[in-house]
Short mmCIF file of C-alpha atoms in Angstrom, two decimals:
data_model
loop_
_atom_site.label_atom_id
_atom_site.label_comp_id
_atom_site.label_asym_id
_atom_site.label_seq_id
_atom_site.Cartn_x
_atom_site.Cartn_y
_atom_site.Cartn_z
CA MET A 1 37.14 15.55 -25.98
CA SER A 2 36.34 13.46 -22.43
CA ARG A 3 32.72 13.28 -21.31
CA CYS A 4 32.53 14.98 -17.75
CA ALA A 5 30.72 11.69 -16.50
CA THR A 6 34.05 9.77 -17.76
CA VAL A 7 36.26 11.97 -15.91
CA SER A 8 34.56 12.25 -12.98
CA ARG A 9 34.03 8.74 -13.00
CA ASN A 10 38.02 8.06 -13.73
CA LEU A 11 38.65 10.40 -10.71
CA ASP A 12 36.60 8.38 -8.22
CA GLU A 13 34.56 11.47 -7.72
CA PRO A 14 32.48 10.70 -4.15
CA VAL A 15 28.43 10.75 -5.42
CA SER A 16 27.37 11.07 -1.90
CA ALA A 17 25.51 14.61 -0.59
CA THR A 18 25.55 15.84 -4.10
CA ALA A 19 21.60 15.36 -4.72
CA ALA A 20 19.34 18.13 -5.77
CA THR A 21 17.60 20.01 -2.92
CA ALA A 22 13.76 19.99 -2.83
CA THR A 23 11.19 19.24 0.02
CA THR A 24 8.84 18.72 -2.75
CA TRP A 25 8.94 17.78 -6.18
CA LEU A 26 6.37 18.99 -9.02
CA LEU A 27 6.14 16.97 -12.28
CA LEU A 28 4.61 17.67 -15.48
CA GLU A 29 4.60 15.65 -18.20
CA GLN A 30 5.53 17.60 -21.37
CA SER A 31 5.98 15.63 -24.87
CA GLY A 32 8.48 16.78 -27.72
CA PRO A 33 12.03 18.08 -26.91
CA TRP A 34 13.60 19.80 -24.49
CA GLY A 35 15.91 22.50 -24.43
CA ALA A 36 18.61 23.54 -21.64
CA LYS A 37 16.25 25.40 -19.71
CA ALA A 38 13.33 22.94 -20.28
CA LEU A 39 10.39 24.99 -18.56
CA THR A 40 10.80 27.63 -21.10
CA SER A 41 12.61 25.99 -24.04
CA SER A 42 10.26 23.00 -25.13
CA HIS A 43 6.86 22.52 -26.33
CA LEU A 44 5.34 23.89 -23.11
CA ASP A 45 4.03 27.45 -23.31
CA PRO A 46 7.01 29.52 -21.91
CA VAL A 47 4.88 31.81 -20.46
CA VAL A 48 3.30 29.12 -18.19
CA GLY A 49 6.84 27.89 -17.66
CA ARG A 50 8.27 30.78 -16.26
CA ALA A 51 5.13 31.41 -13.89
CA LEU A 52 5.86 27.88 -12.60
CA GLU A 53 9.30 29.14 -12.13
CA ALA A 54 8.54 31.90 -10.58
CA ALA A 55 5.85 30.43 -7.82
CA ALA A 56 7.96 27.98 -6.92
CA GLU A 57 11.12 30.29 -6.16
CA GLY A 58 11.85 30.09 -2.53
CA THR A 59 9.30 27.60 -1.31
CA GLY A 60 11.42 24.43 -1.51
CA VAL A 61 9.49 23.06 -4.51
CA ARG A 62 11.22 22.08 -7.77
CA VAL A 63 9.02 21.88 -10.81
CA ALA A 64 10.32 19.37 -13.57
CA LEU A 65 9.18 17.89 -16.92
CA VAL A 66 8.85 14.16 -17.59
CA ARG A 67 8.26 11.98 -20.49
CA ARG A 68 7.84 8.71 -20.98
CA PRO A 69 11.03 6.65 -22.50
CA GLY A 70 11.30 6.19 -26.06
CA ARG A 71 10.34 8.49 -28.97
CA HIS A 72 9.55 11.94 -28.35
CA ALA A 73 6.88 12.76 -30.70
CA ASP A 74 4.84 15.95 -29.93
CA PRO A 75 1.13 15.15 -30.97
CA GLY A 76 0.39 18.80 -30.82
CA THR A 77 -2.90 17.91 -29.52
CA PRO A 78 -4.34 18.72 -25.71
CA GLU A 79 -3.82 15.22 -24.50
CA PRO A 80 -3.87 14.34 -20.87
CA ARG A 81 -0.75 14.79 -18.96
CA GLN A 82 0.26 13.00 -16.32
CA VAL A 83 1.14 15.34 -12.74
CA TYR A 84 2.58 14.17 -10.01
CA ALA A 85 3.86 15.76 -6.89
CA ALA A 86 6.02 14.26 -4.07
CA HIS A 87 6.71 15.67 -0.44
CA THR A 88 10.21 13.69 0.88
CA VAL A 89 10.70 15.18 4.33
CA PRO A 90 10.53 12.04 6.64
CA GLY A 91 7.73 11.95 8.81
CA ASN A 92 5.07 13.51 6.03
CA VAL A 93 6.55 11.62 3.00
CA TRP A 94 3.56 11.10 0.29
CA LEU A 95 3.27 10.77 -3.54
CA HIS A 96 0.34 12.42 -5.57
CA SER A 97 -0.95 12.14 -8.57
CA ALA A 98 -3.47 13.72 -11.20
CA THR A 99 -4.02 14.50 -14.65
CA THR A 100 -4.67 17.61 -17.25
CA ARG A 101 -5.11 18.73 -20.26
CA ASP A 102 -4.34 22.15 -19.16
CA PRO A 103 -0.95 23.10 -17.72
CA ARG A 104 -2.00 26.28 -16.61
CA ARG A 105 -3.80 24.86 -13.98
CA LEU A 106 -0.77 24.19 -12.00
CA LEU A 107 -0.42 27.78 -11.23
CA ASP A 108 -3.38 27.51 -9.04
CA LEU A 109 -1.49 25.34 -6.86
CA ASP A 110 -0.53 26.47 -3.39
CA PHE A 111 3.11 26.44 -3.74
CA THR A 112 4.54 27.68 -0.31
CA ALA A 113 1.93 24.95 1.22
CA LEU A 114 3.38 22.10 -1.22
CA GLY A 115 6.73 22.94 -0.40
CA ALA A 116 6.00 22.52 3.28
CA GLY A 117 4.11 19.49 2.77
CA ASP A 118 0.33 20.16 2.63
CA HIS A 119 -0.76 19.01 -0.56
CA ARG A 120 -4.27 19.83 -0.10
CA SER A 121 -4.17 22.36 -3.16
CA PHE A 122 -2.84 19.35 -5.39
CA GLY A 123 -6.51 17.87 -4.71
CA THR A 124 -8.58 21.27 -5.14
CA ALA A 125 -6.74 22.52 -8.28
CA LEU A 126 -6.11 19.30 -10.52
CA GLY A 127 -8.49 16.81 -8.40
CA GLY A 128 -5.45 14.90 -7.67
CA GLY A 129 -5.10 12.25 -4.87
CA PRO A 130 -2.55 9.71 -3.28
CA HIS A 131 -0.83 7.53 -6.10
CA THR A 132 -1.61 3.97 -6.10
CA GLY A 133 0.61 2.54 -8.27
CA ASP A 134 4.42 1.81 -8.29
CA PRO A 135 7.21 3.88 -6.94
CA LEU A 136 8.81 6.23 -9.38
CA ALA A 137 11.99 6.17 -11.03
CA LEU A 138 13.11 9.70 -12.93
CA VAL A 139 16.31 9.28 -15.18
CA CYS A 140 17.95 12.58 -16.36
CA THR A 141 18.03 12.12 -20.27
CA ASN A 142 18.36 16.25 -20.87
CA GLY A 143 20.97 16.19 -23.77
CA LYS A 144 20.40 20.04 -24.27
CA ARG A 145 21.51 20.58 -20.66
CA ASP A 146 24.53 18.14 -20.95
CA ARG A 147 25.17 15.24 -23.57
CA CYS A 148 26.15 12.96 -20.76
CA CYS A 149 22.66 12.85 -19.80
CA ALA A 150 21.08 11.76 -23.23
CA ILE A 151 24.17 9.36 -24.09
CA LEU A 152 24.13 7.71 -20.70
CA GLY A 153 20.56 8.57 -19.41
CA ARG A 154 18.41 7.71 -22.52
CA PRO A 155 20.02 4.22 -23.18
CA LEU A 156 19.13 3.26 -19.01
CA ALA A 157 15.50 4.48 -19.31
CA ALA A 158 15.05 2.59 -22.53
CA GLU A 159 16.52 -0.46 -20.70
CA LEU A 160 14.54 -0.44 -17.86
CA ALA A 161 11.46 0.38 -19.48
CA ALA A 162 11.84 -2.54 -21.75
CA SER A 163 12.69 -4.78 -19.19
CA GLY A 164 9.08 -4.22 -17.44
CA VAL A 165 10.24 -1.94 -14.78
CA ARG A 166 6.91 0.19 -14.30
CA GLY A 167 6.76 3.82 -12.94
CA VAL A 168 10.26 4.67 -15.26
CA TRP A 169 10.19 8.35 -16.76
CA GLU A 170 12.61 10.51 -18.36
CA VAL A 171 13.03 13.81 -16.67
CA THR A 172 14.39 17.23 -17.26
CA HIS A 173 17.30 17.78 -14.62
CA LEU A 174 18.55 16.29 -11.37
CA GLY A 175 21.55 18.23 -11.51
CA GLY A 176 24.96 16.46 -11.19
CA HIS A 177 25.57 16.10 -14.97
CA ARG A 178 28.94 14.36 -14.06
CA PHE A 179 27.24 11.64 -12.19
CA SER A 180 25.36 10.19 -15.03
CA PRO A 181 23.27 8.62 -15.54
CA THR A 182 21.29 10.25 -12.61
CA VAL A 183 17.93 8.72 -11.18
CA LEU A 184 15.81 9.96 -8.71
CA VAL A 185 13.47 7.54 -7.10
CA LEU A 186 10.17 9.04 -5.62
CA PRO A 187 8.21 9.32 -2.71
CA TYR A 188 11.30 9.16 -0.30
CA GLY A 189 13.60 11.30 -2.72
CA TYR A 190 16.66 9.52 -2.93
CA ALA A 191 18.84 10.45 -5.89
CA TYR A 192 21.44 7.82 -7.37
CA GLY A 193 24.51 8.88 -9.59
CA ARG A 194 26.39 6.65 -11.79
CA VAL A 195 23.63 3.81 -11.78
CA GLU A 196 23.11 0.45 -13.84
CA ALA A 197 19.44 -0.79 -14.47
CA HIS A 198 20.19 -3.46 -11.62
CA THR A 199 20.76 -0.61 -8.93
CA VAL A 200 17.54 0.93 -10.04
CA GLU A 201 15.72 -2.06 -9.89
CA ALA A 202 17.23 -2.62 -6.23
CA ALA A 203 16.24 0.78 -5.17
CA LEU A 204 12.78 0.52 -6.33
CA HIS A 205 12.21 -2.80 -4.67
CA GLY A 206 13.49 -1.28 -1.83
CA VAL A 207 10.83 1.51 -1.81
CA GLN A 208 8.12 -1.26 -1.83
CA GLU A 209 9.67 -2.34 1.05
CA GLY A 210 10.29 0.47 2.77
CA ARG A 211 14.13 0.50 2.54
CA VAL A 212 17.06 2.76 1.40
CA VAL A 213 19.43 1.37 -0.63
CA LEU A 214 22.59 2.86 -0.43
CA GLU A 215 24.59 1.72 -3.64
CA GLY A 216 25.19 4.58 -5.48
CA CYS A 217 23.40 6.78 -3.23
CA ARG A 218 23.83 10.87 -3.67
CA GLY A 219 21.76 11.48 -0.76
CA CYS A 220 17.64 12.56 0.00
CA SER A 221 16.86 16.09 -1.72
CA ALA A 222 14.74 16.80 1.46
CA TRP A 223 18.36 18.04 3.15
CA GLU A 224 20.85 20.43 2.41
CA ARG A 225 24.22 18.86 1.40
CA PRO A 226 25.72 18.60 4.82
CA GLY A 227 22.64 17.12 5.98
CA GLN A 228 22.48 14.77 3.18
CA ALA A 229 25.98 13.74 3.88
CA ALA A 230 25.65 12.95 7.91
CA GLU A 231 22.03 11.09 7.08
CA LEU A 232 24.07 8.75 4.62
CA ALA A 233 26.76 8.12 7.16
CA VAL A 234 24.46 7.08 10.15
CA ARG A 235 22.63 4.51 7.72
CA SER A 236 26.14 3.34 6.98
CA VAL A 237 27.54 3.14 10.49
CA ALA A 238 24.30 2.23 12.29
CA GLY A 239 23.19 -0.17 9.29
CA VAL A 240 20.04 1.72 9.45
CA GLN A 241 18.05 1.08 6.34
CA ARG A 242 14.25 1.86 6.89
CA ALA A 243 13.17 4.73 4.81
CA GLY A 244 11.99 7.64 6.66
CA ALA A 245 13.53 6.04 10.15
CA LEU A 246 16.14 9.29 9.88
CA ASN A 247 15.19 13.07 10.76
CA VAL A 248 17.76 15.40 10.20
CA VAL A 249 16.95 17.68 13.41
CA ARG A 250 19.75 20.54 13.53
CA THR A 251 22.76 22.09 11.48
CA GLU A 252 24.85 24.05 12.94
CA GLY A 253 27.88 25.97 11.69
CA ARG A 254 28.30 27.07 8.14
CA ALA A 255 31.11 26.66 5.13
CA PRO A 256 33.75 24.73 5.35
CA ARG A 257 32.26 22.96 8.66
CA TRP A 258 29.09 21.85 10.11
CA GLU A 259 28.02 19.91 13.13
CA VAL A 260 24.68 17.79 12.11
CA THR A 261 22.46 15.93 14.80
CA VAL A 262 20.46 13.19 12.96
CA ALA A 263 17.54 11.58 14.94
CA HIS A 264 16.12 7.86 14.61
CA ALA A 265 12.54 7.55 15.10
CA ASP A 266 13.37 5.34 17.95
CA GLY A 267 15.07 8.10 19.81
CA ARG A 268 18.73 7.38 19.21
CA ARG A 269 20.56 10.73 17.89
CA TRP A 270 23.93 11.20 16.23
CA ARG A 271 26.18 13.99 15.97
CA VAL A 272 28.06 14.07 12.53
CA SER A 273 30.73 16.46 11.92
CA VAL A 274 30.97 17.41 8.15
CA ALA A 275 33.91 19.13 6.16
CA GLN A 276 33.64 20.87 2.89
CA GLY A 277 36.38 19.86 0.73
CA ALA A 278 37.50 20.64 -3.03
CA SER A 279 37.52 17.68 -5.47
CA LEU A 280 41.03 17.56 -6.93
CA PRO A 281 42.36 17.90 -9.69
CA PRO A 282 40.16 20.42 -11.35
CA ARG A 283 37.77 18.68 -13.87
CA PRO A 284 34.95 19.98 -16.05
CA GLU A 285 31.80 20.01 -13.97
CA SER A 286 29.57 19.85 -17.18
CA CYS A 287 30.39 18.79 -20.80
CA GLY A 288 29.64 22.36 -21.74
CA ALA A 289 31.91 23.72 -19.27
CA SER A 290 34.65 26.29 -20.77
CA VAL A 291 37.12 26.18 -17.88
CA LEU A 292 37.75 23.34 -15.18
CA GLY A 293 36.87 23.56 -11.74
CA ALA A 294 37.22 21.66 -7.99
CA PRO A 295 33.38 20.55 -7.04
CA ALA A 296 32.54 21.06 -3.63
CA ARG A 297 32.58 17.75 -1.58
CA MET A 298 31.29 16.73 1.90
CA ASP A 299 33.50 14.66 3.58
CA VAL A 300 32.09 13.28 7.22
CA VAL A 301 34.92 13.78 9.80
CA ALA A 302 33.09 11.57 12.57
CA VAL A 303 30.14 10.48 13.46
CA ARG A 304 29.37 10.21 17.36
CA GLU A 305 26.18 8.60 18.81
CA LEU A 306 24.67 10.68 21.81
CA ARG A 307 24.28 9.05 24.92
CA THR A 308 21.06 9.72 27.11
CA THR A 309 23.10 12.23 29.55
CA ALA A 310 24.32 14.33 26.19
CA LEU A 311 20.72 14.69 25.04
CA ALA A 312 19.84 15.90 28.44
CA SER A 313 22.52 18.57 28.54
#
């Protein structure tokens, strides 16, 4: 049977505007194997996993497990675990880190505040502070969720780590298995699909210089899919590379058509028309799908820069 990623690539399905949506990512290191729903089917206490899922519901926070590339033996003893929290909304982008021996301490976080960009509870509950190391590259490798993530993601994570790229982690789920290997780069929250090592390295180098690399970019997780499409279109049309320069300030309409207003930090604005279409012919949306689907796609119909007179009206 053809893998879902192979079919998607052969059909040239666009990767743009397919990133998972989260204003804030909360990442907990967890060694050992991961199940399809890793928070409740791994060596993490499932009671804690369910509580984290409930606490994050509706807050804009997305919780995921991470582990270092390589073998995944679980020592079975309470070792220090790395914890990260990253807020991805332009104007208030941050990445904080902490360590803990007790994952239950994450339940003391104020998830609503984290989702809104307030990191104070991360410091209070976990003793965390601003991350001073390299930006993070999270490679989805959870083969129990979809085999493409293991077949394509694990070799990429291993290659990056072996070549000395720092900040590389395996992660449980980024969505869009058919775009494997998929990677999320933090702190800015841009996701990438069908990537090779050189693309990830370029994206990480871009973060260090405050730039966004568009090759293979699925969008910024801070925005819903119409906003992701609009922001990427403006970057492409106007040649905007600087991370954090663009903000999705208004989205009007509903499926299948939206009018999205994108603002630049320098005052410029654009009105972007986005239409929802279907990716045809039908294809497997994941390797485990029993039926074929026609995934929704976001097509940019028009990009129009707003002049001063239009802004005033």
